[in-house]
Amino acid sequence: MPDPSFIFAQSLSGLTAAMYLFLIASGLSLIFGVLRVLNFAHGSFYMLGAYGAYQLVQWLGTGHGRFWWATLGAALGVAILGGLVERLLFRYLYGKEELYQLLFTYALVLILSDVAKIFWGTQQKSVSRPPGLTGSFSLFGTTVPYYNLFILLLSPAIALGFWFVLRRTRAGRFIRAAALDRETLGALGVNVDRLYLGVFMLGSFLGGLGGALVTPVKSIVPGMDTEMIVEAFIVVVIGGLGSFWGTFLGALIYGQVLSFGILFVPRFSIFSVFALMAAVLIIRPWGLLGKPLK
Amino acid sequence: MPDRVLVVEDLYTAYGLSQVLFGVSLGVAAGECVCLLGRNGVGKTTTMRSIMGLTPPRRGRIAWKGQDITGREPFKVVSLGIGFVPEDRRIFADLTVWENLDVASRRQRSGGWTVERVYDLFPKLRELRDRQGGFLSGGEQQMLTIARTLMGNPELLLLDEPSEGLAPLVVEHMTEQIGRLKREGLTILLAEQNVEFSLDLADRVYVLEKGLIRYEGSAREFREDESIRHQYLAL
Ligand SMILES: Nc1ncnc2c1ncn2[C@@H]1O[C@H](COP(=O)(O)OP(=O)(O)OP(=O)(O)O)[C@@H](O)[C@H]1O
Ligand SMILES: [Mg+2]
């Protein structure tokens, strides 16, 4: 019987990882749910959010609240980049074969990864935790950094806010209607092109925000983009592509499986997650909370 | 005729390689109810989709109140005052009745349609306002799809086969409500196969066959002309 405080520590670390994953994967899932394109460059947006936050922290020097401004600035910068990519490139992919989308977004992954290397090299970078959240406290014998607690609270808050927007606001009704039937929404007088742009920017914002917020707990390295897109992809496959709560559930499961899988197959902890995804794909190909595609 | 608000001239429309319209021309005057009759697959829906910009024509011209709108994006066509009620209804299944109406409301256009006013037109929808669109019956969906398009405050309504698949009693109710809209001054272009339903509402009739207009006349002339009805419509 393992030590209970160890189990608690593992599940807490899995939960923290899950909250990051949710933030990032929800952007991927939103874009897929509405625009029906799977943006493999979403992991690259996450990476650029991290590098962007690092760069802004450098520029802002010792300014007051610099971490928060850098985080916001990086996420907005990624949203704007996402908007440009959607306008100039992505819009030609709507309704095209999946293979085109895959090849195209993969090309974007390669380009953005080289761009990041040109600007920031291959040395790993790091950002320190914002002042005020540098300490930690003890819970059931486990040390919990305040910053992790902040992430544990922020991510569900964003999830709830997001859900509220989708369910209770007019913008949310437009988004849900566009996900169901783009043509009809256009024939009712809605500028769906502009709506798509907004959704793509919002999804990219979430990816960039996840990247910026991860900088105090993970070092920024080339390759973090592909690592993240694989994880986010598994999360949405488990939860159900385009399903909001499915993404949340998928992230929670992923976090726990990963942090306990490490105990059984230490060197291949990702294996347990792949096994889980395979099981979901066999039993419920559309994911736990997703809907079968027509 | 100078008083025609909608003028369609020599429309050629295709889906990919399959050409459907071969020079359709028609006109609708303000306040008129014009019916586009024709059998299955002759191009009634395609004519309406061309006007809306959903399937832009390859050739030809569409003018609305003197302005060329050929190939404009659908949301712009709506903003100029044309509303489209699709024959397959296209209700947003996961949205409630009220939400379906709300996404279609175009407040920047005057015309005064509000959710309350469409509930007055179709009181059944008021009772069903919190029900998801996917759980409505065929007749209820038909009411909702018309109500939804009205929320955009159109001056011209393109109504595609509103009687299709409805029970006779429901069709009667539909005739009444559409007649009411017409009396309130709405201009209507109606696509139908159901001759009885159309003649109750129409002022004028066009008969479409294989992508071409074969007959044009007043509803009265058409009613009296048995041969036309036999020739172009399966009766
Ligand atoms: N999306 C499409 N792609 C290819 N062909 C189509 C498409 N939609 C319609 N067609 C074809 O175009 C022709 C005209 O169709 P349309 O829907 O305009 O006819 P309709 O007069 O509205 O018929 P109905 O009374 O059945 O509604 C038909 O032969 C149909 O098969
Ligand atoms: Mg039709």
Coordinates of C-alpha atoms and ligand atoms in Angstrom, one line a residue:
Chain A
M1 CA 0.0 0.0 0.0
P2 CA 1.6 3.2 -1.1
D3 CA 1.9 6.2 1.2
P4 CA -1.4 8.2 1.1
S5 CA 0.4 11.5 1.0
F6 CA 2.4 10.3 -2.0
I7 CA -0.9 9.4 -3.7
F8 CA -2.2 12.8 -2.9
A9 CA 0.9 14.5 -4.3
Q10 CA 0.7 12.5 -7.5
S11 CA -3.0 13.2 -8.1
L12 CA -2.4 16.9 -7.3
S13 CA 0.4 17.1 -9.9
G14 CA -1.9 15.3 -12.4
L15 CA -4.6 17.8 -11.7
T16 CA -2.3 20.7 -12.3
A17 CA -1.2 19.2 -15.5
A18 CA -4.8 18.7 -16.4
M19 CA -5.7 22.3 -15.9
Y20 CA -3.0 23.4 -18.3
L21 CA -4.1 20.8 -20.8
F22 CA -7.7 21.9 -20.6
L23 CA -6.8 25.5 -21.3
I24 CA -4.8 24.6 -24.4
A25 CA -7.0 21.7 -25.6
S26 CA -10.2 23.8 -25.2
G27 CA -8.9 26.2 -27.9
L28 CA -8.2 23.3 -30.2
S29 CA -11.6 21.8 -29.6
L30 CA -13.4 25.1 -30.0
I31 CA -11.8 25.6 -33.4
F32 CA -12.6 22.1 -34.5
G33 CA -16.1 22.2 -33.2
V34 CA -17.0 25.4 -35.1
L35 CA -14.7 25.5 -38.1
R36 CA -14.3 21.8 -38.6
V37 CA -10.5 22.0 -39.1
L38 CA -8.0 20.3 -36.9
N39 CA -5.3 22.9 -36.3
F40 CA -2.1 21.0 -35.7
A41 CA -0.3 24.3 -35.4
H42 CA -2.2 24.9 -32.1
G43 CA 0.8 23.5 -30.3
S44 CA 3.0 26.0 -32.1
F45 CA 0.7 28.8 -30.9
Y46 CA 1.2 27.4 -27.4
M47 CA 5.0 27.5 -27.9
L48 CA 4.8 31.0 -29.2
G49 CA 2.8 32.1 -26.2
A50 CA 5.6 30.8 -24.0
Y51 CA 8.4 32.5 -26.0
G52 CA 6.3 35.6 -26.3
A53 CA 5.8 35.8 -22.5
Y54 CA 9.5 35.2 -22.0
Q55 CA 10.4 38.0 -24.5
L56 CA 8.0 40.5 -23.0
V57 CA 9.2 39.7 -19.5
Q58 CA 12.7 40.6 -20.7
W59 CA 11.6 43.8 -22.3
L60 CA 9.5 44.9 -19.4
G61 CA 12.5 44.6 -17.1
T62 CA 11.6 45.0 -13.5
G63 CA 8.3 46.8 -14.0
H64 CA 5.5 46.2 -11.6
G65 CA 3.2 43.2 -12.6
R66 CA 5.4 42.5 -15.6
F67 CA 4.6 38.7 -15.6
W68 CA 0.9 39.5 -15.9
W69 CA 1.3 42.1 -18.6
A70 CA 3.7 39.7 -20.5
T71 CA 1.2 36.9 -20.2
L72 CA -1.7 39.0 -21.5
G73 CA 0.4 40.5 -24.2
A74 CA 1.7 37.1 -25.4
A75 CA -1.8 35.6 -25.5
L76 CA -3.1 38.6 -27.4
G77 CA -0.1 38.5 -29.8
V78 CA -0.8 34.8 -30.5
A79 CA -4.5 35.7 -31.0
I80 CA -3.6 38.3 -33.6
L81 CA -1.2 35.8 -35.3
G82 CA -4.0 33.3 -35.3
G83 CA -6.3 35.9 -36.9
L84 CA -3.7 36.5 -39.7
V85 CA -3.2 32.8 -40.3
E86 CA -7.0 32.3 -40.5
R87 CA -7.6 35.2 -42.9
L88 CA -4.6 34.5 -45.2
L89 CA -4.4 30.8 -45.1
F90 CA -6.9 28.7 -43.2
R91 CA -10.0 30.0 -44.8
Y92 CA -9.0 28.1 -48.0
L93 CA -9.1 24.9 -46.1
Y94 CA -12.8 24.9 -45.0
G95 CA -14.6 22.0 -46.4
K96 CA -11.5 20.6 -48.0
E97 CA -10.3 17.0 -47.4
E98 CA -8.8 16.2 -44.1
L99 CA -5.5 15.3 -45.7
Y100 CA -5.1 18.8 -47.1
Q101 CA -5.8 20.2 -43.6
L102 CA -3.3 17.9 -42.1
L103 CA -0.5 18.6 -44.5
F104 CA -1.1 22.3 -44.4
T105 CA -1.2 22.7 -40.7
Y106 CA 1.8 20.4 -40.4
A107 CA 3.7 22.7 -42.8
L108 CA 2.8 25.5 -40.5
V109 CA 4.2 23.6 -37.5
L110 CA 7.5 23.2 -39.2
I111 CA 7.7 26.9 -40.3
L112 CA 6.8 28.2 -36.8
S113 CA 9.2 25.9 -35.1
D114 CA 12.0 27.3 -37.3
V115 CA 10.9 30.8 -36.8
A116 CA 11.1 30.3 -33.0
K117 CA 14.6 28.9 -33.4
I118 CA 15.7 31.9 -35.4
F119 CA 14.5 34.3 -32.8
W120 CA 15.3 32.4 -29.6
G121 CA 17.9 29.8 -30.5
T122 CA 17.8 26.3 -29.0
Q123 CA 18.9 27.2 -25.5
Q124 CA 16.2 26.6 -23.0
K125 CA 14.6 29.7 -21.5
S126 CA 12.8 30.2 -18.2
V127 CA 10.6 32.7 -16.5
S128 CA 10.4 33.1 -12.7
R129 CA 7.1 32.9 -10.9
P130 CA 5.4 36.3 -10.4
P131 CA 6.1 38.0 -7.1
G132 CA 3.3 37.2 -4.7
L133 CA 3.0 33.7 -5.9
T134 CA 6.5 32.6 -5.3
G135 CA 5.9 30.8 -2.0
S136 CA 4.3 27.5 -1.2
F137 CA 2.2 25.9 1.5
S138 CA 1.9 22.4 2.9
L139 CA -1.2 20.3 2.4
F140 CA -1.5 16.7 3.7
G141 CA 2.3 16.5 3.8
T142 CA 2.7 17.8 0.2
T143 CA 4.3 21.1 -0.8
V144 CA 2.0 23.0 -3.0
P145 CA 3.4 26.2 -4.7
Y146 CA 1.0 29.1 -4.6
Y147 CA 1.4 29.4 -8.4
N148 CA 0.1 25.9 -8.9
L149 CA -2.9 26.7 -6.7
F150 CA -3.5 29.8 -8.8
I151 CA -3.6 27.6 -12.0
L152 CA -5.9 25.1 -10.2
L153 CA -8.3 28.0 -9.6
L154 CA -7.9 30.0 -12.8
S155 CA -8.5 27.1 -15.3
P156 CA -11.9 26.1 -13.9
A157 CA -12.8 29.8 -13.7
I158 CA -12.0 30.2 -17.4
A159 CA -13.9 27.0 -18.1
L160 CA -17.0 28.3 -16.4
G161 CA -16.7 31.7 -18.0
F162 CA -16.3 30.1 -21.4
W163 CA -19.3 27.9 -20.8
F164 CA -21.3 30.9 -19.7
V165 CA -20.5 32.8 -22.9
L166 CA -21.4 29.8 -25.0
R167 CA -24.7 29.1 -23.3
R168 CA -26.0 32.5 -22.2
T169 CA -24.7 35.2 -24.5
R170 CA -25.7 36.1 -28.0
A171 CA -22.1 35.6 -29.2
G172 CA -22.3 32.1 -27.8
R173 CA -25.5 31.4 -29.6
F174 CA -23.9 32.5 -32.9
I175 CA -21.0 30.2 -32.2
R176 CA -23.2 27.2 -31.4
A177 CA -25.4 27.9 -34.5
A178 CA -22.3 28.2 -36.7
A179 CA -21.0 24.9 -35.4
L180 CA -24.3 23.2 -36.4
D181 CA -25.0 24.8 -39.8
R182 CA -22.8 27.5 -41.2
E183 CA -24.8 28.0 -44.4
T184 CA -28.1 28.6 -42.7
L185 CA -26.6 31.0 -40.3
G186 CA -25.2 33.0 -43.2
A187 CA -28.6 32.9 -45.0
L188 CA -30.1 34.4 -41.8
G189 CA -27.9 37.5 -42.2
V190 CA -24.9 36.6 -40.0
N191 CA -21.4 37.4 -41.4
V192 CA -20.0 33.9 -40.8
D193 CA -16.6 34.8 -42.1
R194 CA -16.1 37.3 -39.4
L195 CA -17.5 34.9 -36.8
Y196 CA -15.0 32.3 -37.9
L197 CA -12.2 34.8 -37.6
G198 CA -13.3 35.6 -34.0
V199 CA -13.6 31.9 -33.0
F200 CA -10.1 31.2 -34.5
M201 CA -8.6 34.1 -32.6
L202 CA -10.3 33.0 -29.4
G203 CA -9.1 29.5 -29.8
S204 CA -5.5 30.7 -30.5
F205 CA -5.7 33.1 -27.5
L206 CA -6.4 30.1 -25.2
G207 CA -3.4 28.2 -26.7
G208 CA -1.1 31.3 -26.3
L209 CA -2.4 31.9 -22.8
G210 CA -1.6 28.3 -21.8
G211 CA 1.9 28.7 -23.2
A212 CA 2.5 32.0 -21.3
L213 CA 1.2 30.6 -18.0
V214 CA 3.3 27.4 -18.2
T215 CA 6.6 29.4 -18.3
P216 CA 7.0 29.6 -14.5
V217 CA 6.7 25.8 -14.1
K218 CA 8.3 24.4 -17.3
S219 CA 11.3 25.6 -19.2
I220 CA 10.8 26.9 -22.7
V221 CA 12.4 24.6 -25.3
P222 CA 12.1 23.9 -29.0
G223 CA 9.9 20.8 -29.3
M224 CA 7.4 21.9 -26.7
D225 CA 5.1 22.6 -29.6
T226 CA 4.8 19.0 -30.9
E227 CA 4.8 17.6 -27.4
M228 CA 1.8 19.7 -26.5
I229 CA -0.1 19.1 -29.7
V230 CA 0.1 15.4 -29.2
E231 CA -1.2 15.7 -25.6
A232 CA -3.9 18.2 -26.5
F233 CA -5.0 15.9 -29.4
I234 CA -5.2 12.9 -27.1
V235 CA -7.3 15.0 -24.6
V236 CA -9.9 16.0 -27.2
V237 CA -10.0 12.5 -28.7
I238 CA -10.7 11.0 -25.3
G239 CA -13.2 13.7 -24.4
G240 CA -14.8 14.1 -27.8
L241 CA -13.8 16.6 -30.5
G242 CA -15.7 19.8 -30.2
S243 CA -17.3 18.9 -26.9
F244 CA -16.6 21.5 -24.2
W245 CA -17.1 19.4 -21.1
G246 CA -15.6 16.5 -22.9
T247 CA -12.3 18.4 -23.2
F248 CA -12.5 19.2 -19.5
L249 CA -13.1 15.5 -18.6
G250 CA -10.5 14.3 -21.1
A251 CA -7.9 16.6 -19.5
L252 CA -8.7 15.4 -16.0
I253 CA -8.4 11.8 -17.0
Y254 CA -5.2 12.4 -19.0
G255 CA -3.6 14.1 -16.0
Q256 CA -4.4 11.3 -13.6
V257 CA -3.5 8.5 -15.9
L258 CA -0.2 10.2 -16.7
S259 CA 0.8 10.8 -13.1
F260 CA -0.1 7.3 -11.9
G261 CA 1.0 5.6 -15.1
I262 CA 4.5 6.8 -14.2
L263 CA 4.4 4.5 -11.1
F264 CA 3.9 1.4 -13.2
V265 CA 5.8 2.0 -16.4
P266 CA 8.2 4.8 -15.3
R267 CA 10.1 5.3 -18.5
F268 CA 7.1 5.1 -20.8
S269 CA 4.4 6.9 -18.8
I270 CA 3.0 8.3 -22.1
F271 CA 2.3 4.7 -23.0
S272 CA -0.6 4.4 -20.5
V273 CA -2.2 7.5 -22.1
F274 CA -1.9 6.1 -25.6
A275 CA -3.4 2.9 -24.4
L276 CA -6.3 4.8 -22.9
M277 CA -6.8 6.7 -26.1
A278 CA -6.8 3.5 -28.1
A279 CA -9.4 2.0 -25.7
V280 CA -11.7 5.1 -26.1
L281 CA -11.3 5.0 -29.9
I282 CA -12.4 1.3 -30.0
I283 CA -15.3 1.6 -27.6
R284 CA -16.5 5.2 -28.3
P285 CA -14.8 6.5 -31.4
W286 CA -16.4 9.9 -31.0
G287 CA -15.1 10.3 -27.5
L288 CA -16.6 10.1 -24.0
L289 CA -18.8 13.2 -24.3
G290 CA -18.7 13.8 -28.0
K291 CA -21.3 13.1 -30.6
P292 CA -20.9 10.8 -33.5
L293 CA -20.2 12.7 -36.7
K294 CA -22.9 12.5 -39.4
Chain B
M1 CA -42.6 46.6 -65.6
P2 CA -41.1 49.5 -63.7
D3 CA -42.7 48.7 -60.3
R4 CA -41.0 45.4 -59.9
V5 CA -38.8 45.3 -56.8
L6 CA -37.1 42.0 -57.7
V7 CA -36.0 41.4 -61.3
V8 CA -34.3 38.2 -62.3
E9 CA -32.8 38.1 -65.8
D10 CA -31.5 35.2 -67.8
L11 CA -30.2 33.2 -64.8
Y12 CA -27.8 30.2 -65.5
T13 CA -26.8 28.3 -62.4
A14 CA -24.9 25.1 -62.0
Y15 CA -23.8 22.8 -59.2
G16 CA -20.3 21.9 -60.3
L17 CA -20.7 20.4 -63.7
S18 CA -24.4 19.9 -63.5
Q19 CA -26.3 22.8 -65.0
V20 CA -29.7 23.4 -63.5
L21 CA -31.0 26.8 -64.6
F22 CA -30.9 27.7 -68.3
G23 CA -32.0 31.3 -68.5
V24 CA -34.6 31.9 -65.8
S25 CA -36.2 35.3 -65.9
L26 CA -38.9 36.5 -63.5
G27 CA -40.1 39.6 -61.6
V28 CA -41.9 40.4 -58.4
A29 CA -43.7 43.6 -57.7
A30 CA -44.0 45.2 -54.3
G31 CA -46.7 43.6 -52.2
E32 CA -47.3 40.8 -54.6
C33 CA -47.3 37.1 -53.9
V34 CA -45.8 35.3 -56.9
C35 CA -45.7 31.6 -57.1
L36 CA -43.0 29.5 -58.8
L37 CA -44.6 26.2 -59.7
G38 CA -42.9 23.1 -61.0
R39 CA -42.3 19.4 -60.5
N40 CA -39.6 17.8 -58.5
G41 CA -36.1 18.9 -59.4
V42 CA -36.9 21.6 -62.0
G43 CA -34.9 24.2 -60.3
K44 CA -37.2 26.1 -57.9
T45 CA -34.9 25.8 -54.9
T46 CA -31.9 26.6 -57.1
T47 CA -33.6 29.8 -58.3
M48 CA -34.0 30.9 -54.7
R49 CA -30.5 29.9 -53.8
S50 CA -29.2 32.0 -56.7
I51 CA -31.1 35.0 -55.5
M52 CA -29.8 34.6 -52.0
G53 CA -26.2 34.3 -53.1
L54 CA -26.0 30.7 -51.7
T55 CA -25.3 29.3 -55.1
P56 CA -24.2 32.3 -57.2
P57 CA -25.3 32.1 -60.9
R58 CA -22.8 31.6 -63.7
R59 CA -24.6 34.1 -65.9
G60 CA -27.5 36.5 -65.6
R61 CA -28.5 39.3 -63.3
I62 CA -30.5 39.8 -60.1
A63 CA -31.6 43.3 -59.2
W64 CA -33.3 44.2 -56.0
K65 CA -35.0 47.6 -55.8
G66 CA -32.8 48.7 -58.8
Q67 CA -29.6 47.6 -57.2
D68 CA -27.5 44.7 -58.8
I69 CA -27.1 42.0 -56.1
T70 CA -25.9 39.2 -58.3
G71 CA -23.6 36.9 -56.4
R72 CA -23.5 39.1 -53.3
E73 CA -22.8 37.2 -50.1
P74 CA -26.0 35.8 -48.4
F75 CA -25.6 38.0 -45.2
K76 CA -25.5 41.1 -47.4
V77 CA -28.5 40.0 -49.4
V78 CA -30.3 39.6 -46.0
S79 CA -29.2 43.0 -44.9
L80 CA -30.8 44.5 -48.0
G81 CA -34.2 43.1 -47.1
I82 CA -34.5 39.6 -48.6
G83 CA -35.3 36.6 -46.4
F84 CA -35.1 33.0 -47.3
V85 CA -37.1 30.1 -45.8
P86 CA -35.4 26.9 -46.9
E87 CA -37.6 23.9 -47.8
D88 CA -35.6 21.5 -45.6
R89 CA -36.2 24.0 -42.7
R90 CA -32.7 23.9 -41.3
I91 CA -33.6 24.4 -37.7
F92 CA -30.6 24.6 -35.3
A93 CA -31.4 21.3 -33.5
D94 CA -29.4 22.0 -30.3
L95 CA -30.7 25.5 -29.9
T96 CA -34.0 26.3 -28.3
V97 CA -36.9 27.8 -30.2
W98 CA -36.1 31.2 -28.6
E99 CA -32.4 30.8 -29.4
N100 CA -33.2 30.0 -33.0
L101 CA -35.2 33.2 -33.2
D102 CA -32.6 35.3 -31.5
V103 CA -29.7 34.4 -33.8
A104 CA -31.8 35.5 -36.7
S105 CA -32.8 38.8 -35.3
R106 CA -31.4 41.7 -37.3
R107 CA -32.0 44.8 -35.2
Q108 CA -30.2 47.1 -37.6
R109 CA -33.1 46.6 -40.1
S110 CA -36.3 48.3 -39.3
G111 CA -39.5 46.4 -39.8
G112 CA -40.5 45.8 -36.3
W113 CA -40.4 42.0 -36.0
T114 CA -39.7 40.9 -32.5
V115 CA -39.8 37.6 -30.7
E116 CA -43.1 38.6 -29.2
R117 CA -44.6 39.5 -32.5
V118 CA -43.7 36.2 -34.1
Y119 CA -45.1 34.4 -31.1
D120 CA -48.3 36.3 -31.8
L121 CA -48.3 35.1 -35.4
F122 CA -47.5 31.5 -34.3
P123 CA -48.8 31.2 -30.7
K124 CA -47.7 27.6 -30.6
L125 CA -44.0 28.7 -30.6
R126 CA -44.6 30.7 -27.4
E127 CA -45.5 27.5 -25.6
L128 CA -42.4 25.8 -27.1
R129 CA -39.9 28.6 -26.6
D130 CA -37.6 26.6 -24.3
R131 CA -37.7 23.4 -26.3
Q132 CA -34.8 22.4 -28.4
G133 CA -35.4 22.7 -32.2
G134 CA -34.6 19.1 -32.8
F135 CA -37.6 18.0 -30.7
L136 CA -40.2 19.8 -32.7
S137 CA -42.7 18.2 -35.0
G138 CA -42.6 18.9 -38.8
G139 CA -45.4 21.5 -38.5
E140 CA -43.8 23.2 -35.6
Q141 CA -40.4 23.3 -37.4
Q142 CA -42.1 24.9 -40.4
M143 CA -43.6 27.6 -38.2
L144 CA -40.2 28.2 -36.6
T145 CA -38.3 28.4 -39.8
I146 CA -40.7 31.0 -41.1
A147 CA -40.7 32.9 -37.8
R148 CA -37.0 32.8 -37.7
T149 CA -36.6 34.4 -41.2
L150 CA -39.1 37.1 -40.2
M151 CA -36.8 38.1 -37.4
G152 CA -34.5 39.5 -40.1
N153 CA -37.2 42.0 -41.0
P154 CA -37.4 41.1 -44.7
E155 CA -39.4 43.1 -47.3
L156 CA -39.3 40.1 -49.7
L157 CA -39.8 36.6 -48.4
L158 CA -38.5 33.7 -50.5
L159 CA -40.7 30.8 -49.2
D160 CA -39.5 27.3 -50.4
E161 CA -42.3 24.7 -50.3
P162 CA -43.8 25.6 -47.0
S163 CA -46.6 23.0 -47.4
E164 CA -44.2 20.1 -48.0
G165 CA -44.8 17.1 -45.8
L166 CA -47.4 18.8 -43.6
A167 CA -50.8 17.4 -42.6
P168 CA -53.8 19.1 -44.4
L169 CA -54.9 20.9 -41.2
V170 CA -51.5 22.3 -40.7
V171 CA -51.3 23.4 -44.3
E172 CA -54.6 25.3 -43.8
H173 CA -53.1 27.1 -40.8
M174 CA -50.0 27.9 -42.8
T175 CA -52.1 29.4 -45.7
E176 CA -53.8 31.6 -43.2
Q177 CA -50.7 32.9 -41.6
I178 CA -48.9 33.5 -44.9
G179 CA -52.0 35.3 -46.1
R180 CA -51.8 37.5 -43.1
L181 CA -48.2 38.4 -43.8
K182 CA -49.2 39.3 -47.4
R183 CA -52.0 41.6 -46.2
E184 CA -49.5 43.3 -43.9
G185 CA -47.5 44.2 -47.0
L186 CA -44.9 41.6 -47.2
T187 CA -43.8 40.7 -50.8
I188 CA -43.6 37.0 -51.3
L189 CA -42.0 34.6 -53.8
L190 CA -43.4 31.1 -53.1
A191 CA -42.0 27.9 -54.6
E192 CA -44.5 25.1 -54.6
Q193 CA -45.7 21.8 -56.1
N194 CA -49.0 22.0 -54.3
V195 CA -51.2 23.9 -56.7
E196 CA -54.2 24.3 -54.4
F197 CA -52.1 25.8 -51.7
S198 CA -50.4 28.2 -54.1
L199 CA -53.5 29.4 -55.8
D200 CA -55.0 30.3 -52.4
L201 CA -52.2 32.8 -52.0
A202 CA -50.7 33.8 -55.3
D203 CA -51.5 36.8 -57.5
R204 CA -49.3 35.6 -60.3
V205 CA -47.8 32.3 -61.3
Y206 CA -44.7 31.2 -63.1
V207 CA -44.2 27.6 -64.2
L208 CA -40.7 26.3 -64.3
E209 CA -39.6 23.2 -66.3
K210 CA -36.1 21.9 -66.7
G211 CA -34.5 25.2 -65.7
L212 CA -36.7 27.4 -67.9
I213 CA -39.8 29.4 -67.3
R214 CA -42.5 27.9 -69.5
Y215 CA -45.6 29.8 -68.4
E216 CA -46.3 33.1 -66.9
G217 CA -49.8 34.4 -66.0
S218 CA -52.2 35.6 -63.4
A219 CA -53.4 33.1 -60.8
R220 CA -56.9 33.4 -62.3
E221 CA -55.8 32.6 -65.8
F222 CA -53.7 29.7 -64.5
R223 CA -56.6 28.3 -62.5
E224 CA -58.8 28.3 -65.6
D225 CA -56.2 26.8 -68.0
E226 CA -56.4 23.1 -67.5
S227 CA -54.0 22.3 -70.4
I228 CA -51.1 24.1 -68.8
R229 CA -51.6 22.4 -65.5
H230 CA -51.6 19.0 -67.3
Q231 CA -48.6 19.8 -69.4
Y232 CA -46.2 21.0 -66.8
L233 CA -47.4 19.7 -63.5
A234 CA -48.1 16.2 -62.5
L235 CA -51.7 16.4 -61.4
Ligands
LIG1 N1 -26.2 20.6 -54.1 C1 -26.5 20.1 -55.3 N2 -25.5 19.5 -56.0 C2 -25.8 18.9 -57.2 N3 -27.0 18.9 -57.8 C3 -28.0 19.5 -57.1 C4 -27.8 20.1 -55.8 N4 -29.0 20.6 -55.4 C5 -29.9 20.3 -56.4 N5 -29.3 19.6 -57.4 C6 -30.0 19.2 -58.6 O1 -30.4 20.3 -59.3 C7 -31.7 20.0 -59.9 C8 -32.7 21.1 -59.4 O2 -32.9 21.0 -58.0 P1 -33.8 22.0 -57.2 O3 -33.6 21.6 -55.8 O4 -33.5 23.4 -57.6 O5 -35.2 21.6 -57.7 P2 -36.6 21.9 -57.0 O6 -37.4 22.4 -58.2 O7 -36.5 22.8 -55.9 O8 -37.1 20.5 -56.7 P3 -38.0 20.0 -55.4 O9 -39.4 20.2 -55.8 O10 -37.7 18.6 -55.3 O11 -37.6 20.8 -54.2 C9 -32.1 18.6 -59.4 O12 -31.9 17.8 -60.6 C10 -31.2 18.3 -58.3 O13 -30.8 17.0 -58.3
MG2 MG -36.8 22.5 -53.9

